[in-house]
PDB file of C-alpha atoms in Angstrom:
ATOM      1  CA  MET A  29       7.145 -23.822  23.810  1.00 54.00           C
ATOM      2  CA  ALA A  30       3.921 -25.777  23.757  1.00 56.00           C
ATOM      3  CA  VAL A  31       0.873 -24.171  22.995  1.00 56.00           C
ATOM      4  CA  ALA A  32      -2.396 -24.968  24.971  1.00 57.00           C
ATOM      5  CA  THR A  33      -5.031 -26.372  23.270  1.00 56.00           C
ATOM      6  CA  PRO A  34      -8.676 -25.107  24.480  1.00 56.00           C
ATOM      7  CA  VAL A  35     -10.945 -27.860  25.925  1.00 54.00           C
ATOM      8  CA  VAL A  36     -14.791 -27.427  26.101  1.00 53.00           C
ATOM      9  CA  VAL A  37     -15.879 -27.930  29.460  1.00 53.00           C
ATOM     10  CA  ARG A  38     -19.747 -27.834  30.482  1.00 55.00           C
ATOM     11  CA  THR A  39     -20.521 -26.044  33.741  1.00 53.00           C
ATOM     12  CA  ALA A  40     -23.829 -26.063  35.555  1.00 54.00           C
ATOM     13  CA  PRO A  41     -26.493 -24.365  35.848  1.00 56.00           C
ATOM     14  CA  ASP A  42     -26.703 -22.470  32.483  1.00 58.00           C
ATOM     15  CA  ASP A  43     -24.499 -25.170  30.513  1.00 58.00           C
ATOM     16  CA  THR A  44     -22.597 -22.408  28.739  1.00 56.00           C
ATOM     17  CA  PRO A  45     -19.183 -23.867  28.051  1.00 57.00           C
ATOM     18  CA  ALA A  46     -16.172 -22.472  29.466  1.00 56.00           C
ATOM     19  CA  LEU A  47     -12.795 -22.530  27.952  1.00 56.00           C
ATOM     20  CA  GLN A  48      -9.969 -24.261  29.874  1.00 58.00           C
ATOM     21  CA  PRO A  49      -6.548 -24.978  28.864  1.00 58.00           C
ATOM     22  CA  SER A  50      -5.669 -28.617  28.483  1.00 56.00           C
ATOM     23  CA  ALA A  51      -2.492 -30.231  29.803  1.00 59.00           C
ATOM     24  CA  THR A  52       0.658 -28.705  28.040  1.00 60.00           C
ATOM     25  CA  ALA A  53       2.835 -30.847  26.167  1.00 62.00           C
ATOM     26  CA  GLU A  54       6.375 -30.976  27.018  1.00 68.00           C
ATOM     27  CA  PRO A  55       8.476 -28.691  24.579  1.00 66.00           C
ATOM     28  CA  THR A  56      10.960 -30.697  22.381  1.00 67.00           C
ATOM     29  CA  VAL A  57      14.331 -29.596  22.066  1.00 70.00           C
ATOM     30  CA  ALA A  58      15.650 -29.388  18.446  1.00 65.00           C
ATOM     31  CA  PRO A  59      18.998 -31.183  17.837  1.00 66.00           C
ATOM     32  CA  THR A  60      22.058 -28.758  17.891  1.00 65.00           C
ATOM     33  CA  ARG A  61      23.221 -28.192  14.368  1.00 64.00           C
ATOM     34  CA  ILE A  62      26.813 -27.554  13.669  1.00 62.00           C
ATOM     35  CA  SER A  63      27.637 -26.001  10.520  1.00 59.00           C
ATOM     36  CA  GLU A  64      30.990 -26.933   9.387  1.00 62.00           C
ATOM     37  CA  VAL A  65      32.744 -24.475   6.921  1.00 61.00           C
ATOM     38  CA  LEU A  66      35.178 -26.384   4.906  1.00 56.00           C
ATOM     39  CA  PRO A  67      38.600 -24.620   4.099  1.00 58.00           C
ATOM     40  CA  ASP A  68      39.135 -22.927   0.942  1.00 63.00           C
ATOM     41  CA  VAL A  69      40.562 -25.042  -1.494  1.00 62.00           C
ATOM     42  CA  GLU A  70      42.443 -23.344  -4.519  1.00 62.00           C
ATOM     43  CA  PRO A  71      41.639 -25.391  -7.815  1.00 61.00           C
ATOM     44  CA  GLN A  72      44.878 -26.532  -9.540  1.00 66.00           C
ATOM     45  CA  PRO A  73      45.373 -23.883 -12.235  1.00 71.00           C
ATOM     46  CA  THR A  74      44.668 -24.840 -15.684  1.00 74.00           C
ATOM     47  CA  ALA A  75      47.111 -23.791 -18.510  1.00 74.00           C
ATOM     48  CA  VAL A  76      45.746 -21.742 -21.596  1.00 76.00           C
ATOM     49  CA  PRO A  77      47.049 -22.548 -24.837  1.00 79.00           C
ATOM     50  CA  GLY A  78      50.423 -20.914 -25.541  1.00 83.00           C
ATOM     51  CA  GLY A  79      51.389 -18.523 -28.061  1.00 82.00           C
ATOM     52  CA  THR A  80      51.261 -18.900 -31.832  1.00 84.00           C
ATOM     53  CA  ASN A  81      52.983 -15.868 -33.367  1.00 90.00           C
ATOM     54  CA  LEU A  82      56.457 -15.374 -32.174  1.00 95.00           C
ATOM     55  CA  PRO A  83      57.899 -12.390 -34.202  1.00 95.00           C
ATOM     56  CA  LEU A  84      61.417 -13.410 -35.486  1.00 96.00           C
ATOM     57  CA  PRO A  85      63.792 -12.010 -37.927  1.00 96.00           C
ATOM     58  CA  SER A  86      63.043 -12.959 -41.453  1.00 94.00           C
ATOM     59  CA  ASN A  87      64.200 -16.196 -42.803  1.00 94.00           C
ATOM     60  CA  VAL A  88      65.235 -17.851 -39.720  1.00 96.00           C
ATOM     61  CA  ASN A  89      66.224 -21.392 -40.329  1.00 96.00           C
ATOM     62  CA  VAL A  90      66.926 -24.476 -38.347  1.00 97.00           C
ATOM     63  CA  ASN A  91      70.185 -25.968 -39.001  1.00 96.00           C
ATOM     64  CA  TRP A  92      70.837 -29.563 -37.723  1.00 97.00           C
ATOM     65  CA  THR A  93      74.507 -29.779 -38.637  1.00 96.00           C
ATOM     66  CA  GLY A  94      75.975 -28.209 -35.330  1.00 97.00           C
ATOM     67  CA  CYS A  95      77.518 -25.347 -37.524  1.00 98.00           C
ATOM     68  CA  ALA A  96      76.058 -22.291 -39.083  1.00 98.00           C
ATOM     69  CA  SER A  97      76.378 -22.020 -42.796  1.00 98.00           C
ATOM     70  CA  ASP A  98      78.955 -19.317 -42.490  1.00 98.00           C
ATOM     71  CA  GLY A  99      81.106 -21.843 -40.665  1.00 98.00           C
ATOM     72  CA  GLU A 100      80.463 -20.995 -36.938  1.00 98.00           C
ATOM     73  CA  CYS A 101      80.594 -24.232 -34.776  1.00 98.00           C
ATOM     74  CA  HIS A 102      79.934 -25.073 -31.521  1.00 97.00           C
ATOM     75  CA  TRP A 103      79.283 -28.268 -29.250  1.00 96.00           C
ATOM     76  CA  PHE A 104      76.136 -26.856 -27.983  1.00 97.00           C
ATOM     77  CA  ASN A 105      72.849 -25.519 -29.555  1.00 98.00           C
ATOM     78  CA  PHE A 106      72.784 -21.573 -30.523  1.00 98.00           C
ATOM     79  CA  TYR A 107      71.190 -18.938 -32.377  1.00 98.00           C
ATOM     80  CA  TRP A 108      73.542 -17.498 -34.880  1.00 98.00           C
ATOM     81  CA  ALA A 109      72.475 -13.805 -35.456  1.00 98.00           C
ATOM     82  CA  PRO A 110      74.659 -12.974 -38.771  1.00 97.00           C
ATOM     83  CA  THR A 111      72.978 -16.020 -40.677  1.00 97.00           C
ATOM     84  CA  HIS A 112      69.629 -16.027 -38.753  1.00 97.00           C
ATOM     85  CA  GLU A 113      70.098 -19.739 -37.869  1.00 98.00           C
ATOM     86  CA  VAL A 114      69.012 -21.798 -35.106  1.00 98.00           C
ATOM     87  CA  VAL A 115      71.902 -24.071 -35.034  1.00 98.00           C
ATOM     88  CA  MET A 116      71.121 -27.533 -33.387  1.00 98.00           C
ATOM     89  CA  GLN A 117      73.027 -30.586 -32.439  1.00 98.00           C
ATOM     90  CA  ALA A 118      71.508 -33.949 -33.499  1.00 96.00           C
ATOM     91  CA  ASN A 119      68.779 -35.432 -31.427  1.00 96.00           C
ATOM     92  CA  GLU A 120      67.703 -32.365 -29.613  1.00 97.00           C
ATOM     93  CA  GLY A 121      64.023 -32.049 -28.508  1.00 96.00           C
ATOM     94  CA  PRO A 122      61.472 -29.537 -29.768  1.00 97.00           C
ATOM     95  CA  ASP A 123      61.774 -27.748 -26.473  1.00 97.00           C
ATOM     96  CA  LYS A 124      65.387 -26.792 -27.115  1.00 97.00           C
ATOM     97  CA  VAL A 125      64.572 -25.863 -30.834  1.00 98.00           C
ATOM     98  CA  TRP A 126      61.994 -23.392 -29.200  1.00 98.00           C
ATOM     99  CA  HIS A 127      64.652 -22.226 -26.939  1.00 98.00           C
ATOM    100  CA  GLU A 128      67.067 -21.071 -29.698  1.00 98.00           C
ATOM    101  CA  ARG A 129      64.053 -19.687 -31.578  1.00 98.00           C
ATOM    102  CA  CYS A 130      63.289 -17.534 -28.621  1.00 98.00           C
ATOM    103  CA  HIS A 131      67.013 -16.198 -28.933  1.00 98.00           C
ATOM    104  CA  ALA A 132      66.220 -15.436 -32.386  1.00 98.00           C
ATOM    105  CA  HIS A 133      63.070 -13.374 -31.081  1.00 98.00           C
ATOM    106  CA  GLN A 134      65.421 -11.435 -28.845  1.00 98.00           C
ATOM    107  CA  HIS A 135      67.567 -10.581 -32.000  1.00 98.00           C
ATOM    108  CA  TRP A 136      64.189  -9.339 -33.393  1.00 98.00           C
ATOM    109  CA  SER A 137      63.291  -7.409 -30.112  1.00 97.00           C
ATOM    110  CA  ILE A 138      66.802  -5.547 -30.346  1.00 98.00           C
ATOM    111  CA  ASN A 139      66.429  -4.041 -34.038  1.00 97.00           C
ATOM    112  CA  GLY A 140      63.772  -6.451 -35.907  1.00 96.00           C
ATOM    113  CA  GLY A 141      66.407  -8.776 -37.118  1.00 96.00           C
ATOM    114  CA  ASP A 142      68.756  -6.288 -38.690  1.00 97.00           C
ATOM    115  CA  PRO A 143      72.543  -7.093 -38.588  1.00 96.00           C
ATOM    116  CA  LEU A 144      74.173  -6.817 -35.250  1.00 97.00           C
ATOM    117  CA  ALA A 145      77.825  -5.539 -34.376  1.00 96.00           C
ATOM    118  CA  PRO A 146      79.691  -8.417 -33.841  1.00 97.00           C
ATOM    119  CA  SER A 147      80.138  -7.526 -30.131  1.00 96.00           C
ATOM    120  CA  ASP A 148      76.339  -8.097 -29.969  1.00 97.00           C
ATOM    121  CA  TYR A 149      76.113 -11.432 -31.561  1.00 96.00           C
ATOM    122  CA  ASP A 150      75.523 -12.626 -27.634  1.00 96.00           C
ATOM    123  CA  LEU A 151      72.417 -10.628 -27.952  1.00 98.00           C
ATOM    124  CA  GLU A 152      73.357  -8.582 -24.811  1.00 97.00           C
ATOM    125  CA  SER A 153      71.680  -5.228 -26.112  1.00 98.00           C
ATOM    126  CA  TRP A 154      68.284  -7.301 -25.480  1.00 98.00           C
ATOM    127  CA  TYR A 155      68.452  -6.245 -21.914  1.00 98.00           C
ATOM    128  CA  SER A 156      67.986  -2.680 -22.725  1.00 98.00           C
ATOM    129  CA  THR A 157      64.941  -3.292 -24.777  1.00 98.00           C
ATOM    130  CA  SER A 158      61.544  -2.698 -23.318  1.00 97.00           C
ATOM    131  CA  GLU A 159      61.130  -6.518 -23.307  1.00 98.00           C
ATOM    132  CA  GLY A 160      64.401  -7.244 -21.606  1.00 98.00           C
ATOM    133  CA  VAL A 161      63.879  -4.529 -19.076  1.00 98.00           C
ATOM    134  CA  GLY A 162      60.276  -5.828 -18.465  1.00 98.00           C
ATOM    135  CA  TYR A 163      61.188  -9.364 -18.095  1.00 99.00           C
ATOM    136  CA  ALA A 164      64.305  -8.559 -15.895  1.00 98.00           C
ATOM    137  CA  GLN A 165      61.785  -6.865 -13.452  1.00 98.00           C
ATOM    138  CA  ALA A 166      59.320  -9.635 -13.650  1.00 98.00           C
ATOM    139  CA  VAL A 167      61.525 -12.207 -12.624  1.00 98.00           C
ATOM    140  CA  SER A 168      63.865 -10.354 -10.276  1.00 98.00           C
ATOM    141  CA  GLY A 169      63.990 -12.365  -6.920  1.00 97.00           C
ATOM    142  CA  LEU A 170      62.428 -15.645  -8.440  1.00 98.00           C
ATOM    143  CA  SER A 171      64.239 -18.686  -7.987  1.00 96.00           C
ATOM    144  CA  TRP A 172      65.818 -20.530 -10.993  1.00 96.00           C
ATOM    145  CA  PRO A 173      63.616 -23.335 -12.302  1.00 96.00           C
ATOM    146  CA  TRP A 174      65.759 -24.541 -15.325  1.00 96.00           C
ATOM    147  CA  THR A 175      68.399 -27.321 -15.377  1.00 91.00           C
ATOM    148  CA  ASN A 176      71.420 -27.755 -17.724  1.00 87.00           C
ATOM    149  CA  SER A 177      71.457 -23.791 -18.456  1.00 92.00           C
ATOM    150  CA  ALA A 178      73.590 -20.921 -18.071  1.00 94.00           C
ATOM    151  CA  GLN A 179      71.744 -18.573 -15.298  1.00 96.00           C
ATOM    152  CA  ASN A 180      71.376 -15.178 -16.692  1.00 98.00           C
ATOM    153  CA  THR A 181      68.267 -13.353 -17.755  1.00 98.00           C
ATOM    154  CA  LEU A 182      68.883 -14.041 -21.761  1.00 98.00           C
ATOM    155  CA  GLU A 183      68.510 -17.726 -20.925  1.00 98.00           C
ATOM    156  CA  ASP A 184      65.556 -17.457 -18.541  1.00 98.00           C
ATOM    157  CA  PHE A 185      63.719 -15.609 -21.013  1.00 99.00           C
ATOM    158  CA  ALA A 186      64.497 -18.025 -23.651  1.00 99.00           C
ATOM    159  CA  TRP A 187      63.374 -21.143 -21.602  1.00 98.00           C
ATOM    160  CA  THR A 188      60.088 -19.126 -20.446  1.00 98.00           C
ATOM    161  CA  CYS A 189      59.477 -18.220 -23.978  1.00 98.00           C
ATOM    162  CA  ALA A 190      60.184 -21.830 -25.379  1.00 98.00           C
ATOM    163  CA  TYR A 191      57.810 -23.335 -22.930  1.00 97.00           C
ATOM    164  CA  TRP A 192      55.024 -20.813 -23.536  1.00 97.00           C
ATOM    165  CA  TYR A 193      55.141 -22.041 -27.115  1.00 96.00           C
ATOM    166  CA  TYR A 194      55.730 -25.704 -26.594  1.00 96.00           C
ATOM    167  CA  ASP A 195      54.318 -26.663 -23.309  1.00 96.00           C
ATOM    168  CA  PRO A 196      52.526 -23.910 -21.446  1.00 96.00           C
ATOM    169  CA  GLY A 197      51.384 -26.470 -18.907  1.00 96.00           C
ATOM    170  CA  TYR A 198      54.923 -27.187 -18.017  1.00 97.00           C
ATOM    171  CA  LEU A 199      55.670 -23.670 -17.511  1.00 97.00           C
ATOM    172  CA  LEU A 200      52.756 -22.908 -15.351  1.00 97.00           C
ATOM    173  CA  SER A 201      54.022 -25.789 -13.193  1.00 96.00           C
ATOM    174  CA  VAL A 202      57.421 -24.758 -12.689  1.00 97.00           C
ATOM    175  CA  SER A 203      57.001 -20.953 -12.576  1.00 98.00           C
ATOM    176  CA  PRO A 204      53.489 -19.443 -12.150  1.00 97.00           C
ATOM    177  CA  ASP A 205      55.236 -16.246 -12.362  1.00 98.00           C
ATOM    178  CA  ARG A 206      56.683 -16.445 -15.461  1.00 98.00           C
ATOM    179  CA  TYR A 207      53.795 -18.147 -16.900  1.00 97.00           C
ATOM    180  CA  ALA A 208      51.824 -15.020 -16.060  1.00 97.00           C
ATOM    181  CA  TRP A 209      54.309 -12.704 -17.569  1.00 98.00           C
ATOM    182  CA  ALA A 210      54.179 -14.776 -20.917  1.00 97.00           C
ATOM    183  CA  ILE A 211      50.410 -14.428 -21.025  1.00 96.00           C
ATOM    184  CA  ASP A 212      50.645 -10.810 -20.669  1.00 96.00           C
ATOM    185  CA  ASN A 213      53.726 -10.179 -22.898  1.00 97.00           C
ATOM    186  CA  LEU A 214      54.326 -12.825 -25.664  1.00 96.00           C
ATOM    187  CA  PRO A 215      51.871 -13.307 -28.613  1.00 92.00           C
TER     188      PRO A 215
END
């Protein structure tokens, strides 16, 4: 709205000025401003460094012969509890070595790495440890992200653990829920 500007007008006979409004300017209309709110964009999560101190039974060795020192042999990689050996086939990558080391960790979780009964060389009693119970609850209902692996919670844990220590960024990309569990539960 325009404001009138006073104009001095002389009137007769006493020449006392009187105030009269001048012509009023037309009001200018401000342009309509539209405020655009951009949609929330979630930043891509960034992986933190993985763990550095995986508890293992004492004297865990990596054996690249495909056979444990007591003669146990398989065509696949395995952790052999009686001899505390990660037994690898030739030319396997570090992710697979970490996977088997994480099975050794499961042995440690069972009883600190003490000898197991032969019926438990497959580490099945890990399911009843606090770590096994907690992990099983955490991944219940999640999709299976791993390839070329038996589909059970022992293997799922070993892959989660392996990538937490070897490549946490990969773990975050394939399973943010498993990654979050690792942050909270693996040293």
